[in-house]
Short mmCIF file of C-alpha atoms in Angstrom, two decimals:
data_model
loop_
_atom_site.label_atom_id
_atom_site.label_comp_id
_atom_site.label_asym_id
_atom_site.label_seq_id
_atom_site.Cartn_x
_atom_site.Cartn_y
_atom_site.Cartn_z
CA MET A 1 -24.85 -0.11 27.67
CA THR A 2 -23.09 3.25 27.79
CA GLY A 3 -19.45 3.01 26.79
CA ALA A 4 -19.74 -0.60 25.64
CA MET A 5 -17.04 -1.74 23.23
CA THR A 6 -18.05 -2.68 19.72
CA PHE A 7 -16.14 -4.44 16.99
CA ASN A 8 -18.62 -3.57 14.28
CA GLU A 9 -17.61 -1.18 11.52
CA PRO A 10 -19.77 1.95 11.10
CA ALA A 11 -22.88 1.44 8.97
CA GLU A 12 -21.53 3.85 6.35
CA ARG A 13 -18.39 1.76 5.92
CA VAL A 14 -20.39 -1.45 5.68
CA GLU A 15 -22.40 0.16 2.90
CA LEU A 16 -19.19 1.39 1.26
CA ARG A 17 -17.78 -2.12 1.27
CA ALA A 18 -20.94 -3.45 -0.37
CA VAL A 19 -21.00 -0.96 -3.24
CA VAL A 20 -17.25 -1.31 -3.87
CA ALA A 21 -17.53 -5.11 -3.88
CA ASP A 22 -20.34 -4.88 -6.42
CA PHE A 23 -18.31 -2.46 -8.53
CA ALA A 24 -15.15 -4.61 -8.39
CA ALA A 25 -17.08 -7.73 -9.37
CA GLY A 26 -17.72 -6.08 -12.72
CA TYR A 27 -13.97 -6.25 -13.40
CA GLY A 28 -12.72 -9.28 -11.47
CA SER A 29 -9.51 -11.25 -11.53
CA GLY A 30 -9.77 -11.99 -15.25
CA TYR A 31 -9.55 -8.30 -16.06
CA TYR A 32 -6.66 -7.85 -13.63
CA ARG A 33 -4.65 -10.76 -15.03
CA ALA A 34 -5.26 -9.68 -18.62
CA ARG A 35 -4.05 -6.15 -17.98
CA ALA A 36 -1.06 -7.38 -15.99
CA GLY A 37 -0.16 -9.84 -18.73
CA GLU A 38 -0.25 -7.04 -21.29
CA GLY A 39 1.99 -4.92 -19.10
CA GLU A 40 -0.75 -2.30 -18.80
CA TYR A 41 -2.23 -0.53 -15.81
CA LEU A 42 -5.80 -0.94 -14.54
CA THR A 43 -6.72 2.31 -16.25
CA GLU A 44 -10.42 1.63 -16.75
CA LEU A 45 -10.95 0.45 -13.17
CA TRP A 46 -8.96 3.36 -11.73
CA ARG A 47 -10.82 5.94 -13.81
CA GLU A 48 -14.26 4.59 -12.92
CA ALA A 49 -13.39 4.13 -9.24
CA GLY A 50 -12.24 7.75 -9.18
CA GLU A 51 -15.41 9.02 -10.83
CA LEU A 52 -17.49 7.13 -8.26
CA GLY A 53 -15.53 8.70 -5.42
CA TYR A 54 -13.93 5.51 -4.13
CA LEU A 55 -10.31 6.65 -4.52
CA GLY A 56 -10.73 9.81 -2.47
CA VAL A 57 -12.85 8.71 0.47
CA ASN A 58 -10.07 9.82 2.86
CA ILE A 59 -9.48 13.23 1.23
CA PRO A 60 -11.14 16.23 2.96
CA GLU A 61 -14.50 17.21 1.48
CA GLU A 62 -13.38 20.75 0.70
CA TYR A 63 -10.95 19.29 -1.83
CA GLY A 64 -13.45 16.95 -3.48
CA GLY A 65 -12.96 13.90 -1.30
CA GLY A 66 -15.27 11.92 0.91
CA GLY A 67 -14.04 13.38 4.19
CA GLY A 68 -13.51 9.94 5.74
CA GLY A 69 -10.48 8.32 7.28
CA ILE A 70 -7.82 5.84 6.32
CA GLY A 71 -10.13 3.08 7.57
CA ASP A 72 -12.58 3.92 4.79
CA LEU A 73 -9.89 3.92 2.10
CA ALA A 74 -8.51 0.65 3.48
CA ALA A 75 -11.98 -0.89 3.19
CA VAL A 76 -12.12 0.12 -0.48
CA LEU A 77 -8.74 -1.48 -1.21
CA GLU A 78 -9.63 -4.66 0.68
CA GLU A 79 -12.81 -5.11 -1.36
CA LEU A 80 -11.00 -4.46 -4.65
CA SER A 81 -8.35 -7.00 -3.65
CA ALA A 82 -10.95 -9.54 -2.55
CA ALA A 83 -12.45 -9.29 -6.05
CA GLY A 84 -9.03 -10.03 -7.56
CA CYS A 85 -8.13 -6.42 -8.45
CA PRO A 86 -5.45 -5.23 -5.98
CA THR A 87 -3.60 -2.07 -6.90
CA LEU A 88 -0.51 -0.71 -5.16
CA MET A 89 -1.27 2.81 -6.36
CA MET A 90 -4.11 3.09 -3.86
CA VAL A 91 -1.52 2.53 -1.15
CA VAL A 92 0.70 5.20 -2.64
CA SER A 93 -1.36 7.98 -4.20
CA PRO A 94 -4.41 8.72 -2.02
CA ALA A 95 -3.12 7.00 1.15
CA ILE A 96 0.51 8.10 1.57
CA CYS A 97 0.65 11.22 -0.60
CA GLY A 98 -2.93 12.30 0.02
CA THR A 99 -2.52 11.96 3.77
CA VAL A 100 0.79 13.84 3.90
CA LEU A 101 -0.52 16.70 1.76
CA ALA A 102 -3.82 16.95 3.64
CA ARG A 103 -2.09 17.04 7.02
CA PHE A 104 1.02 19.06 6.26
CA GLY A 105 0.73 20.70 2.85
CA THR A 106 0.40 24.44 2.50
CA PRO A 107 -3.01 25.78 1.43
CA ASP A 108 -1.68 26.23 -2.11
CA GLN A 109 -0.28 22.68 -2.19
CA ARG A 110 -3.58 21.25 -0.99
CA ARG A 111 -5.50 23.16 -3.65
CA ARG A 112 -3.05 22.04 -6.32
CA TRP A 113 -2.84 18.33 -5.55
CA LEU A 114 -5.73 17.07 -3.44
CA PRO A 115 -8.66 17.52 -5.87
CA GLY A 116 -6.87 15.43 -8.50
CA LEU A 117 -5.84 12.79 -5.98
CA ALA A 118 -9.45 12.59 -4.78
CA THR A 119 -10.81 11.82 -8.24
CA GLY A 120 -7.85 9.72 -9.40
CA ARG A 121 -7.18 12.11 -12.28
CA THR A 122 -3.87 12.91 -10.63
CA ILE A 123 -1.61 10.08 -9.52
CA MET A 124 1.35 10.64 -7.26
CA ALA A 125 4.08 8.08 -6.53
CA PHE A 126 6.19 7.95 -3.38
CA ALA A 127 9.98 7.56 -3.30
CA ILE A 128 11.92 6.71 -0.16
CA THR A 129 13.93 3.49 -0.81
CA GLU A 130 17.47 3.87 -2.12
CA PRO A 131 19.89 1.29 -3.58
CA ASP A 132 22.42 1.62 -0.75
CA ALA A 133 19.96 2.27 2.08
CA GLY A 134 17.25 -0.38 1.78
CA SER A 135 15.31 -0.49 5.05
CA ASN A 136 17.77 1.90 6.73
CA SER A 137 16.18 5.27 6.00
CA HIS A 138 18.92 6.97 8.04
CA ARG A 139 21.31 6.28 5.15
CA ILE A 140 19.29 8.17 2.55
CA THR A 141 21.67 10.24 0.44
CA THR A 142 19.24 12.04 -1.89
CA THR A 143 19.74 15.70 -1.02
CA ALA A 144 18.19 19.04 -1.85
CA ARG A 145 20.06 22.32 -1.71
CA ARG A 146 18.68 25.79 -1.89
CA ASP A 147 19.20 27.69 -5.13
CA GLY A 148 17.83 31.19 -4.91
CA ASP A 149 14.09 30.87 -4.34
CA GLY A 150 14.07 27.23 -5.42
CA TRP A 151 15.73 23.88 -4.86
CA VAL A 152 18.11 21.55 -6.67
CA LEU A 153 17.49 17.84 -6.04
CA SER A 154 20.02 15.08 -6.64
CA GLY A 155 20.03 11.37 -5.82
CA ARG A 156 18.75 7.90 -6.66
CA LYS A 157 15.76 5.83 -5.62
CA THR A 158 14.80 2.23 -6.33
CA PHE A 159 11.70 0.02 -6.28
CA ILE A 160 9.37 2.97 -6.73
CA SER A 161 5.89 1.85 -7.79
CA GLY A 162 3.82 3.30 -10.60
CA VAL A 163 6.07 6.05 -11.90
CA ASP A 164 4.86 5.27 -15.42
CA VAL A 165 1.30 6.34 -14.52
CA ALA A 166 2.23 9.10 -12.05
CA ASP A 167 2.11 12.83 -12.66
CA ALA A 168 4.51 13.53 -9.83
CA VAL A 169 6.57 11.75 -7.18
CA LEU A 170 6.70 12.67 -3.50
CA VAL A 171 10.44 12.28 -2.90
CA VAL A 172 12.02 11.86 0.52
CA ALA A 173 15.28 13.79 0.58
CA ARG A 174 17.54 15.57 3.00
CA ILE A 175 18.23 19.27 3.36
CA ARG A 176 21.66 20.36 4.54
CA ASP A 177 21.68 23.09 7.15
CA GLU A 178 24.23 25.59 5.86
CA GLY A 179 25.13 26.65 9.38
CA SER A 180 25.56 23.34 11.19
CA GLY A 181 26.00 21.04 8.20
CA THR A 182 23.44 18.61 9.62
CA LEU A 183 20.94 16.88 7.37
CA SER A 184 17.20 16.86 8.05
CA ALA A 185 14.47 14.90 6.29
CA ALA A 186 12.16 16.68 3.88
CA LEU A 187 9.58 15.81 1.23
CA PHE A 188 9.43 17.29 -2.27
CA ALA A 189 6.72 17.06 -4.93
CA VAL A 190 8.63 16.35 -8.15
CA PRO A 191 6.83 16.32 -11.54
CA THR A 192 7.81 13.22 -13.53
CA GLY A 193 8.50 15.41 -16.56
CA ALA A 194 11.02 17.64 -14.80
CA PRO A 195 14.38 18.05 -16.59
CA GLY A 196 17.01 15.85 -14.97
CA PHE A 197 14.43 13.36 -13.71
CA GLU A 198 14.79 9.87 -15.23
CA ALA A 199 12.86 6.68 -14.48
CA ARG A 200 14.07 3.23 -15.56
CA ARG A 201 11.81 0.23 -15.22
CA ILE A 202 13.04 -2.72 -13.15
CA GLU A 203 12.27 -6.04 -14.80
CA MET A 204 10.45 -8.28 -12.33
CA ASP A 205 9.35 -11.93 -12.34
CA LEU A 206 6.21 -10.68 -10.62
CA VAL A 207 3.40 -10.20 -13.16
CA SER A 208 1.61 -7.06 -12.03
CA PRO A 209 0.06 -3.93 -13.54
CA ASP A 210 2.03 -1.91 -10.96
CA HIS A 211 5.55 -1.59 -12.32
CA GLN A 212 8.72 -0.84 -10.37
CA PHE A 213 11.31 1.79 -11.25
CA GLN A 214 14.71 3.18 -10.46
CA LEU A 215 14.81 6.96 -10.29
CA PHE A 216 17.78 9.12 -11.22
CA MET A 217 17.66 12.79 -10.25
CA ASP A 218 20.51 14.80 -11.67
CA ASP A 219 20.27 18.41 -10.44
CA VAL A 220 16.49 18.53 -10.81
CA ARG A 221 15.48 22.17 -10.37
CA LEU A 222 12.30 22.72 -8.41
CA PRO A 223 10.37 25.83 -7.37
CA GLY A 224 10.31 26.86 -3.73
CA ASP A 225 6.82 25.48 -3.17
CA ALA A 226 7.92 21.96 -4.17
CA LEU A 227 8.97 21.51 -0.54
CA VAL A 228 5.97 20.00 1.21
CA GLY A 229 4.90 21.62 4.45
CA ASP A 230 7.42 22.61 7.11
CA PRO A 231 11.02 21.44 6.69
CA GLU A 232 11.29 21.28 10.49
CA ALA A 233 8.54 18.63 10.53
CA GLY A 234 10.14 16.37 7.94
CA LEU A 235 10.24 13.18 10.02
CA LEU A 236 6.78 13.79 11.46
CA GLN A 237 5.41 14.21 7.94
CA LEU A 238 7.19 11.09 6.78
CA PHE A 239 5.80 8.89 9.53
CA ALA A 240 2.35 10.37 9.00
CA GLY A 241 2.48 8.77 5.55
CA LEU A 242 4.10 5.48 6.58
CA ASN A 243 1.41 4.45 9.06
CA PRO A 244 -1.34 4.68 6.40
CA GLU A 245 1.00 2.82 4.04
CA ARG A 246 1.20 -0.14 6.43
CA ILE A 247 -2.56 -0.10 7.07
CA MET A 248 -3.27 -0.07 3.35
CA ALA A 249 -0.70 -2.81 2.67
CA ALA A 250 -2.42 -4.92 5.32
CA SER A 251 -5.79 -4.32 3.65
CA LEU A 252 -4.44 -5.31 0.24
CA ALA A 253 -2.96 -8.50 1.71
CA ALA A 254 -6.14 -9.31 3.62
CA GLY A 255 -8.28 -8.80 0.52
CA SER A 256 -5.94 -10.96 -1.54
CA ALA A 257 -6.12 -13.66 1.14
CA ARG A 258 -9.93 -13.52 0.98
CA HIS A 259 -9.78 -13.92 -2.78
CA ALA A 260 -7.57 -17.02 -2.57
CA LEU A 261 -9.59 -18.53 0.26
CA ASP A 262 -12.86 -18.03 -1.62
CA LYS A 263 -11.43 -19.84 -4.65
CA ALA A 264 -10.20 -22.73 -2.50
CA VAL A 265 -13.47 -23.10 -0.60
CA ALA A 266 -15.58 -23.02 -3.76
CA TYR A 267 -13.38 -25.69 -5.34
CA ALA A 268 -13.37 -27.86 -2.19
CA LYS A 269 -17.18 -27.79 -2.08
CA GLU A 270 -17.59 -28.98 -5.66
CA ARG A 271 -14.62 -31.24 -6.39
CA THR A 272 -15.28 -34.97 -5.85
CA VAL A 273 -12.74 -37.76 -6.37
CA TRP A 274 -13.61 -40.24 -3.59
CA GLY A 275 -17.24 -41.24 -4.07
CA ASP A 276 -19.89 -38.54 -3.76
CA ARG A 277 -18.30 -36.56 -0.95
CA PRO A 278 -16.56 -33.30 -1.95
CA ILE A 279 -12.91 -33.02 -1.00
CA GLY A 280 -13.81 -30.26 1.44
CA ALA A 281 -15.45 -32.87 3.66
CA HIS A 282 -12.02 -34.30 4.51
CA GLN A 283 -10.25 -32.79 7.50
CA GLY A 284 -6.92 -32.81 5.68
CA LEU A 285 -8.25 -29.97 3.54
CA ALA A 286 -11.01 -28.57 5.75
CA HIS A 287 -8.83 -27.87 8.78
CA PRO A 288 -6.08 -25.92 6.96
CA LEU A 289 -8.73 -23.77 5.26
CA ALA A 290 -10.41 -23.17 8.62
CA GLN A 291 -7.04 -22.15 10.06
CA VAL A 292 -6.58 -19.67 7.22
CA LYS A 293 -10.01 -18.22 7.94
CA ILE A 294 -9.15 -17.73 11.63
CA GLU A 295 -5.81 -16.06 10.90
CA LEU A 296 -7.37 -13.89 8.21
CA GLU A 297 -10.09 -12.59 10.52
CA GLN A 298 -7.49 -11.85 13.19
CA ALA A 299 -5.49 -9.83 10.65
CA ARG A 300 -8.60 -7.95 9.50
CA LEU A 301 -9.49 -7.01 13.07
CA MET A 302 -5.95 -5.78 13.72
CA THR A 303 -6.05 -3.73 10.53
CA GLN A 304 -9.35 -2.12 11.50
CA HIS A 305 -7.94 -1.43 14.96
CA ALA A 306 -4.86 0.23 13.45
CA ALA A 307 -7.04 2.39 11.20
CA LEU A 308 -9.19 3.43 14.15
CA ARG A 309 -6.12 4.43 16.16
CA TYR A 310 -4.78 6.46 13.25
CA ASP A 311 -8.08 8.15 12.42
CA SER A 312 -8.48 9.00 16.12
CA GLY A 313 -5.23 10.96 16.02
CA ASP A 314 -3.18 8.46 18.01
CA ASP A 315 -0.07 8.41 15.84
CA ALA A 316 2.06 6.54 18.39
CA GLY A 317 -0.53 3.84 18.99
CA ALA A 318 -1.22 3.60 15.29
CA GLY A 319 2.45 2.90 14.60
CA GLU A 320 2.45 -0.22 16.74
CA ALA A 321 -0.93 -1.43 15.50
CA ALA A 322 -0.16 -0.71 11.83
CA ASN A 323 3.07 -2.70 11.94
CA MET A 324 1.33 -5.61 13.65
CA ALA A 325 -1.54 -5.49 11.16
CA LYS A 326 0.81 -5.50 8.20
CA TYR A 327 2.71 -8.47 9.63
CA ALA A 328 -0.43 -10.46 10.42
CA ALA A 329 -2.08 -9.79 7.06
CA ALA A 330 1.06 -10.70 5.10
CA GLU A 331 1.36 -14.02 6.93
CA ALA A 332 -2.34 -14.75 6.40
CA CYS A 333 -2.03 -13.93 2.70
CA VAL A 334 0.96 -16.21 2.16
CA ARG A 335 -0.77 -19.05 4.00
CA ALA A 336 -4.08 -18.50 2.17
CA VAL A 337 -2.53 -18.59 -1.29
CA ASP A 338 -0.34 -21.59 -0.47
CA GLN A 339 -3.28 -23.55 0.92
CA ALA A 340 -5.49 -22.56 -2.01
CA VAL A 341 -2.92 -23.94 -4.44
CA GLN A 342 -2.64 -27.11 -2.38
CA THR A 343 -6.42 -27.52 -2.31
CA LEU A 344 -6.70 -27.24 -6.08
CA GLY A 345 -3.75 -29.56 -6.68
CA GLY A 346 -2.52 -29.30 -10.27
CA ASN A 347 -5.31 -26.84 -11.04
CA GLY A 348 -3.75 -24.54 -8.47
CA LEU A 349 -1.04 -23.75 -11.02
CA ALA A 350 -3.33 -23.65 -14.05
CA SER A 351 -3.77 -20.20 -15.56
CA GLU A 352 -7.54 -20.66 -15.51
CA TYR A 353 -7.60 -20.21 -11.74
CA GLY A 354 -4.99 -17.45 -11.41
CA LEU A 355 -3.44 -18.76 -8.22
CA GLY A 356 0.00 -19.49 -9.61
CA SER A 357 0.70 -15.83 -10.25
CA ALA A 358 -0.66 -15.01 -6.80
CA ILE A 359 2.18 -16.94 -5.15
CA ALA A 360 4.77 -14.27 -5.96
CA ALA A 361 2.35 -11.44 -5.17
CA ALA A 362 1.55 -12.96 -1.77
CA ARG A 363 5.24 -13.43 -1.04
CA LEU A 364 5.79 -9.74 -1.76
CA ALA A 365 3.51 -8.92 1.17
CA ARG A 366 6.22 -10.18 3.53
CA ILE A 367 8.79 -7.85 1.96
CA ALA A 368 7.06 -4.59 1.13
CA PRO A 369 6.46 -1.89 2.10
CA VAL A 370 8.39 -3.00 5.19
CA SER A 371 9.94 -6.42 5.70
CA ARG A 372 8.65 -8.80 8.35
CA GLU A 373 12.07 -8.64 10.03
CA MET A 374 11.86 -4.86 10.44
CA VAL A 375 8.34 -5.21 11.84
CA LEU A 376 9.66 -7.73 14.37
CA ASN A 377 12.47 -5.31 15.24
CA TYR A 378 9.89 -2.59 15.83
CA VAL A 379 7.71 -4.75 18.06
CA ALA A 380 10.70 -6.10 20.00
CA GLN A 381 12.05 -2.64 20.72
CA GLN A 382 8.95 -0.42 20.88
CA SER A 383 6.38 -2.84 22.30
CA LEU A 384 8.56 -5.09 24.45
CA GLY A 385 11.32 -2.64 25.35
CA LEU A 386 14.12 -4.99 24.28
CA PRO A 387 17.54 -3.60 23.33
CA LYS A 388 18.02 -2.38 19.79
CA SER A 389 19.58 -5.05 17.60
CA TYR A 390 21.07 -2.88 14.86
#
């Protein structure tokens, strides 16, 4: 039927999911937990995934990428996460930074950064959150002032992922208009080795290969071309990166939920304690797992919808869908991990199964990259038209 709606992913993406799932199975959750426990990054997985073209599927072909959309990159991250190998740097480097540079970077900036981002040989972090601003990006105080042909950047950032493996950080700052004195948002590509740039690791109870950092920028001098794109389009550029961030975060959460659910279902099929019937035959365990499956599939559909809206150029519609997808996937992930632990009983906290460490990681999905409360604020105000609450 002409114009009929379809909820099937394109054949190319289905094939992409299959090859990535096969690739990720060669590493698995054991590899992830070992690297995280050693405090090391997933270097081998990242390098091989980059060589195979999985990290740059959303980067334009002319810069060495796959020429696909954020939906393709999200599918890659979901499959990695479903295999027990989630990585926040896919959310940050190719998704946020790659998208911003591809859409708004100058020709020289695209040539400089995108080929490396496509292959994973270059990693870029993203810095927006500040100690005194939190979710209120209007209170960002990191500023850049002109200095001849260049810029001088000063300020602080916190909870910035992966600075230890990054070559540069895409920093959200403000430029002061010398005439009016007003501040406008802008993005700067800052090499991690720049004089005056300092990163301090934040100790976390979360065991993860993706480490968190505070950034201190004390009069960091940058060349003129460190300013990404058009300073007049600062907010537009910023939101162009935040929608993919939410879509990717939803995919990571959905994949992690799949991983936990798969473990629980496999255990419930084999474990017997009451005669010959496996524990999964009892509704007390079967129904909660079925509920997780339903909520997970709803979250996956919303995530695919958000990616389609974004890749179709509908930034406004993508904003609503991406926030909803991130919320739904985070809730599904928390529920999936909790029910998996409950299904396994004491084994749910045994290191052999890896679910204990997943509790904190799943809980993080409700907080980052945007809290569930801020998503609810967005939906209340933007989708329902209710008065602003803050």
